[in-house]
PDB file of C-alpha atoms in Angstrom:
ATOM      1  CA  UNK A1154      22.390  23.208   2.606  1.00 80.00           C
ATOM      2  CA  UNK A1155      21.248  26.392   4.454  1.00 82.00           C
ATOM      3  CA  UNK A1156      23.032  24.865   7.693  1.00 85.00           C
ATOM      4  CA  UNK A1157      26.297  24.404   5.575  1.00 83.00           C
ATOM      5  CA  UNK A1158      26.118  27.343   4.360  1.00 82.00           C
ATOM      6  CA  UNK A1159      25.944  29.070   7.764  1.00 87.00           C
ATOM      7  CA  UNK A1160      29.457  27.547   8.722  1.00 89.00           C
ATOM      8  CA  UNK A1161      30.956  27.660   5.853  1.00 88.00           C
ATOM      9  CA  UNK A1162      29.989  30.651   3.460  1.00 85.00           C
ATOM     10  CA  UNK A1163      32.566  29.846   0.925  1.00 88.00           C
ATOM     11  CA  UNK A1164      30.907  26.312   0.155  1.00 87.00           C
ATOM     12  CA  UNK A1165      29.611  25.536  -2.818  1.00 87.00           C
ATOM     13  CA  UNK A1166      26.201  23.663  -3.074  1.00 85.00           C
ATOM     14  CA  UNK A1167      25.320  21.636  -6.291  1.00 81.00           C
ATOM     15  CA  UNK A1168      22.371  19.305  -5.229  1.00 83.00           C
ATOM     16  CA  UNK A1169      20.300  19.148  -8.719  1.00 91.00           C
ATOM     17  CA  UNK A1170      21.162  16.296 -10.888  1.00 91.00           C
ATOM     18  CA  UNK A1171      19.769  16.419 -14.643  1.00 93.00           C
ATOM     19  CA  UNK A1172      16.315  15.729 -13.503  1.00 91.00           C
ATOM     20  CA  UNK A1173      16.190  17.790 -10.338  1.00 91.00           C
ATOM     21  CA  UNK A1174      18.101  20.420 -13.084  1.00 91.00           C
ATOM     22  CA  UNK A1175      15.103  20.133 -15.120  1.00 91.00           C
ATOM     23  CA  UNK A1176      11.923  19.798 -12.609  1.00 91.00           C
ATOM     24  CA  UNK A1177      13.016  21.642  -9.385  1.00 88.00           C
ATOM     25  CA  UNK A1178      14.769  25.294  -9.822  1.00 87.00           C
ATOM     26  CA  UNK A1179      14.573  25.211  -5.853  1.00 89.00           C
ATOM     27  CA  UNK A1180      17.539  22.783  -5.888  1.00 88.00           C
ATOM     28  CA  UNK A1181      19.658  24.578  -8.007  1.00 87.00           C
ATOM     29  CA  UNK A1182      21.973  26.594  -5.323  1.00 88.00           C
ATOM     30  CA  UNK A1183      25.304  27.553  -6.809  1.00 89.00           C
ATOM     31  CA  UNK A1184      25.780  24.989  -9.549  1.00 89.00           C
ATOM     32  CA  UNK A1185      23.860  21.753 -11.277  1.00 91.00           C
ATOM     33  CA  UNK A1186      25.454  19.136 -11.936  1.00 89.00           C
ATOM     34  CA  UNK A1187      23.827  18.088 -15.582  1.00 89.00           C
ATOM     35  CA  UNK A1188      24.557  14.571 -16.601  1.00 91.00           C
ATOM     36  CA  UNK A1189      22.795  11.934 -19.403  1.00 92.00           C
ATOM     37  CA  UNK A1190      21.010  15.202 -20.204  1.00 94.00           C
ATOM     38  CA  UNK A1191      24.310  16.489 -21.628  1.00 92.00           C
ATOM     39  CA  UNK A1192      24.463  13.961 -23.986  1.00 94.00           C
ATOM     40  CA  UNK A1193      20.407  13.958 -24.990  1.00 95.00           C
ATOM     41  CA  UNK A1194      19.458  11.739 -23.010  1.00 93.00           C
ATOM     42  CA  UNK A1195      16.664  11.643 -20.607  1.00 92.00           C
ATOM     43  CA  UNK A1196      17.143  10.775 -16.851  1.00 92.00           C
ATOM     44  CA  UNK A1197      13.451   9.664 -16.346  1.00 89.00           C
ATOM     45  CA  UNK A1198      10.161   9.020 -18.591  1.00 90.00           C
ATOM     46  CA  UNK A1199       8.796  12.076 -16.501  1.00 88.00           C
ATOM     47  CA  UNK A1200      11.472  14.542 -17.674  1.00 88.00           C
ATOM     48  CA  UNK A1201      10.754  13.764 -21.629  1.00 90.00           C
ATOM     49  CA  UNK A1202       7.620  15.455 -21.502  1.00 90.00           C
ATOM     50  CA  UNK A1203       9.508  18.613 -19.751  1.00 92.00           C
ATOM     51  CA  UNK A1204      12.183  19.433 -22.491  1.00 92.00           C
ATOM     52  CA  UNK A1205      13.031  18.204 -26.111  1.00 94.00           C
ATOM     53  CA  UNK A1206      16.155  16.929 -26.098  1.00 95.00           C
ATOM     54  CA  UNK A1207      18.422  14.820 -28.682  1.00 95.00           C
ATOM     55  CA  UNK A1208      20.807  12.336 -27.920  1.00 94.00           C
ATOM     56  CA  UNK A1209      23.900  14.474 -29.410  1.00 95.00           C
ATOM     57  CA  UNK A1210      26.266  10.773 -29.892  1.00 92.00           C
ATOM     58  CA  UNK A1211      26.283   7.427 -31.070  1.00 91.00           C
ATOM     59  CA  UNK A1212      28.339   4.457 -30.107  1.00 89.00           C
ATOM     60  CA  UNK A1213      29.672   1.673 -32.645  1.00 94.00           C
ATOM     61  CA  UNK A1214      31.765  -1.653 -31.566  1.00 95.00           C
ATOM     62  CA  UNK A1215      32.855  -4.997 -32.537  1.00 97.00           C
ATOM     63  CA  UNK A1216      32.206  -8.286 -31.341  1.00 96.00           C
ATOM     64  CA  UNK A1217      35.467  -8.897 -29.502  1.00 96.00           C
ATOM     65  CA  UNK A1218      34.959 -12.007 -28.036  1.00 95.00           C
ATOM     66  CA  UNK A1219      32.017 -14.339 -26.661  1.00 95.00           C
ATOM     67  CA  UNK A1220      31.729 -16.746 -24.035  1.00 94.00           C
ATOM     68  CA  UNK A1221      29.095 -19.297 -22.994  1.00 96.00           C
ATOM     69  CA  UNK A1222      28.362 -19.253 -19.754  1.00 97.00           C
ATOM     70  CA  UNK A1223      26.294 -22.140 -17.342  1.00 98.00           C
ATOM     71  CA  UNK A1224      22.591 -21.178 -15.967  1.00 98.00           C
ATOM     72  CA  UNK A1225      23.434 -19.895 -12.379  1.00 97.00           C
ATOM     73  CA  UNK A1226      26.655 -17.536 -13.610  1.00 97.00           C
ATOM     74  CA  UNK A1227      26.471 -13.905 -12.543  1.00 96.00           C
ATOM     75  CA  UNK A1228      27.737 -11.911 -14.097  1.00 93.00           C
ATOM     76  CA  UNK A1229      27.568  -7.790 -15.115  1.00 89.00           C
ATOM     77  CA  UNK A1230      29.865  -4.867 -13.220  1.00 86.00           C
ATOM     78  CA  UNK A1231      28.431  -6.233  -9.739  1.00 87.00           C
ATOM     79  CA  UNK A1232      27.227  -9.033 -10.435  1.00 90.00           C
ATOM     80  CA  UNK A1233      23.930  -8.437 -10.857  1.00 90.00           C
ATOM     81  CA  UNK A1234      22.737 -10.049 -13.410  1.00 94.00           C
ATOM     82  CA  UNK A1235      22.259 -14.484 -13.417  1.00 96.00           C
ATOM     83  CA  UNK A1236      21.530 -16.440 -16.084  1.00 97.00           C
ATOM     84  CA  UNK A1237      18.730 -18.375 -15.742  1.00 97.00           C
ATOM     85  CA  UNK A1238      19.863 -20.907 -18.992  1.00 97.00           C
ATOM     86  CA  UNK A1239      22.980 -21.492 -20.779  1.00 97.00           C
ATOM     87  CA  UNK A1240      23.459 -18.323 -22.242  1.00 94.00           C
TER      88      UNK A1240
END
Protein backbone atom coordinates (compact mmCIF):
# COMPACT_ATOMS: atom_id res chain seq x y z
CA UNK A 1 0.00 0.00 0.00
CA UNK A 2 2.83 2.34 1.17
CA UNK A 3 4.42 1.83 -2.47
CA UNK A 4 0.99 2.88 -4.03
CA UNK A 5 0.70 5.40 -2.10
CA UNK A 6 4.08 6.90 -3.05
CA UNK A 7 2.91 7.16 -6.82
CA UNK A 8 -0.21 7.91 -6.42
CA UNK A 9 -1.13 10.10 -3.26
CA UNK A 10 -4.68 10.52 -4.22
CA UNK A 11 -5.37 6.61 -3.96
CA UNK A 12 -7.48 5.29 -1.74
CA UNK A 13 -6.53 2.07 0.24
CA UNK A 14 -9.33 -0.18 1.77
CA UNK A 15 -7.57 -3.58 2.54
CA UNK A 16 -9.63 -4.71 5.85
CA UNK A 17 -12.53 -6.89 5.20
CA UNK A 18 -15.06 -7.46 8.25
CA UNK A 19 -12.63 -9.63 10.00
CA UNK A 20 -9.40 -7.81 9.27
CA UNK A 21 -12.04 -4.64 10.29
CA UNK A 22 -12.45 -6.28 13.50
CA UNK A 23 -8.89 -8.00 14.48
CA UNK A 24 -6.23 -5.82 12.71
CA UNK A 25 -6.59 -1.77 13.05
CA UNK A 26 -3.13 -1.88 11.11
CA UNK A 27 -5.09 -2.70 7.92
CA UNK A 28 -7.49 -0.16 8.12
CA UNK A 29 -5.82 2.72 5.77
CA UNK A 30 -8.43 5.07 4.39
CA UNK A 31 -11.57 2.97 4.44
CA UNK A 32 -12.88 -0.80 5.51
CA UNK A 33 -14.78 -2.42 3.61
CA UNK A 34 -17.38 -4.14 6.32
CA UNK A 35 -19.39 -6.95 4.91
CA UNK A 36 -21.56 -10.13 6.65
CA UNK A 37 -20.67 -8.05 9.71
CA UNK A 38 -23.13 -5.42 8.46
CA UNK A 39 -25.79 -7.63 8.57
CA UNK A 40 -24.76 -9.49 12.16
CA UNK A 41 -23.13 -11.87 10.98
CA UNK A 42 -19.79 -13.20 11.81
CA UNK A 43 -17.00 -13.71 9.16
CA UNK A 44 -15.10 -16.37 11.25
CA UNK A 45 -15.62 -18.47 14.66
CA UNK A 46 -12.51 -16.35 15.82
CA UNK A 47 -14.20 -12.95 15.37
CA UNK A 48 -17.42 -14.02 17.66
CA UNK A 49 -15.47 -13.94 20.64
CA UNK A 50 -14.14 -10.24 19.55
CA UNK A 51 -17.54 -8.33 19.26
CA UNK A 52 -21.31 -9.08 20.01
CA UNK A 53 -23.05 -8.80 17.13
CA UNK A 54 -26.79 -9.68 15.92
CA UNK A 55 -27.82 -10.79 12.74
CA UNK A 56 -30.05 -7.50 12.01
CA UNK A 57 -32.41 -9.72 9.00
CA UNK A 58 -34.18 -12.71 8.28
CA UNK A 59 -34.99 -14.40 5.05
CA UNK A 60 -38.41 -16.31 4.25
CA UNK A 61 -39.22 -18.30 0.79
CA UNK A 62 -41.32 -20.79 -0.85
CA UNK A 63 -40.74 -24.00 -2.28
CA UNK A 64 -40.82 -23.04 -5.95
CA UNK A 65 -40.04 -26.02 -7.55
CA UNK A 66 -38.02 -29.42 -6.96
CA UNK A 67 -36.18 -31.66 -9.05
CA UNK A 68 -34.64 -35.11 -8.60
CA UNK A 69 -31.52 -35.37 -9.71
CA UNK A 70 -29.15 -38.85 -10.54
CA UNK A 71 -26.02 -39.66 -8.06
CA UNK A 72 -23.06 -38.09 -10.06
CA UNK A 73 -25.08 -34.54 -10.93
CA UNK A 74 -23.26 -31.38 -9.90
CA UNK A 75 -24.73 -29.04 -9.27
CA UNK A 76 -24.59 -25.46 -6.99
CA UNK A 77 -23.38 -21.79 -8.55
CA UNK A 78 -20.04 -23.62 -9.81
CA UNK A 79 -20.71 -26.67 -9.65
CA UNK A 80 -19.39 -27.64 -6.69
CA UNK A 81 -21.39 -29.65 -5.10
CA UNK A 82 -22.17 -33.82 -6.49
CA UNK A 83 -24.56 -35.93 -5.32
CA UNK A 84 -23.39 -38.92 -4.14
CA UNK A 85 -27.28 -40.70 -4.32
CA UNK A 86 -30.39 -39.82 -5.98
CA UNK A 87 -31.15 -36.80 -4.34
Amino acid sequence: VETIKKDKPQAIAHCANSAAAIEIPEAYFDMVRIGISLYGLYPSPQVKKLVPLKPVMSLQTSIAFIKEVPAGTPISYGRTFVTSRPS
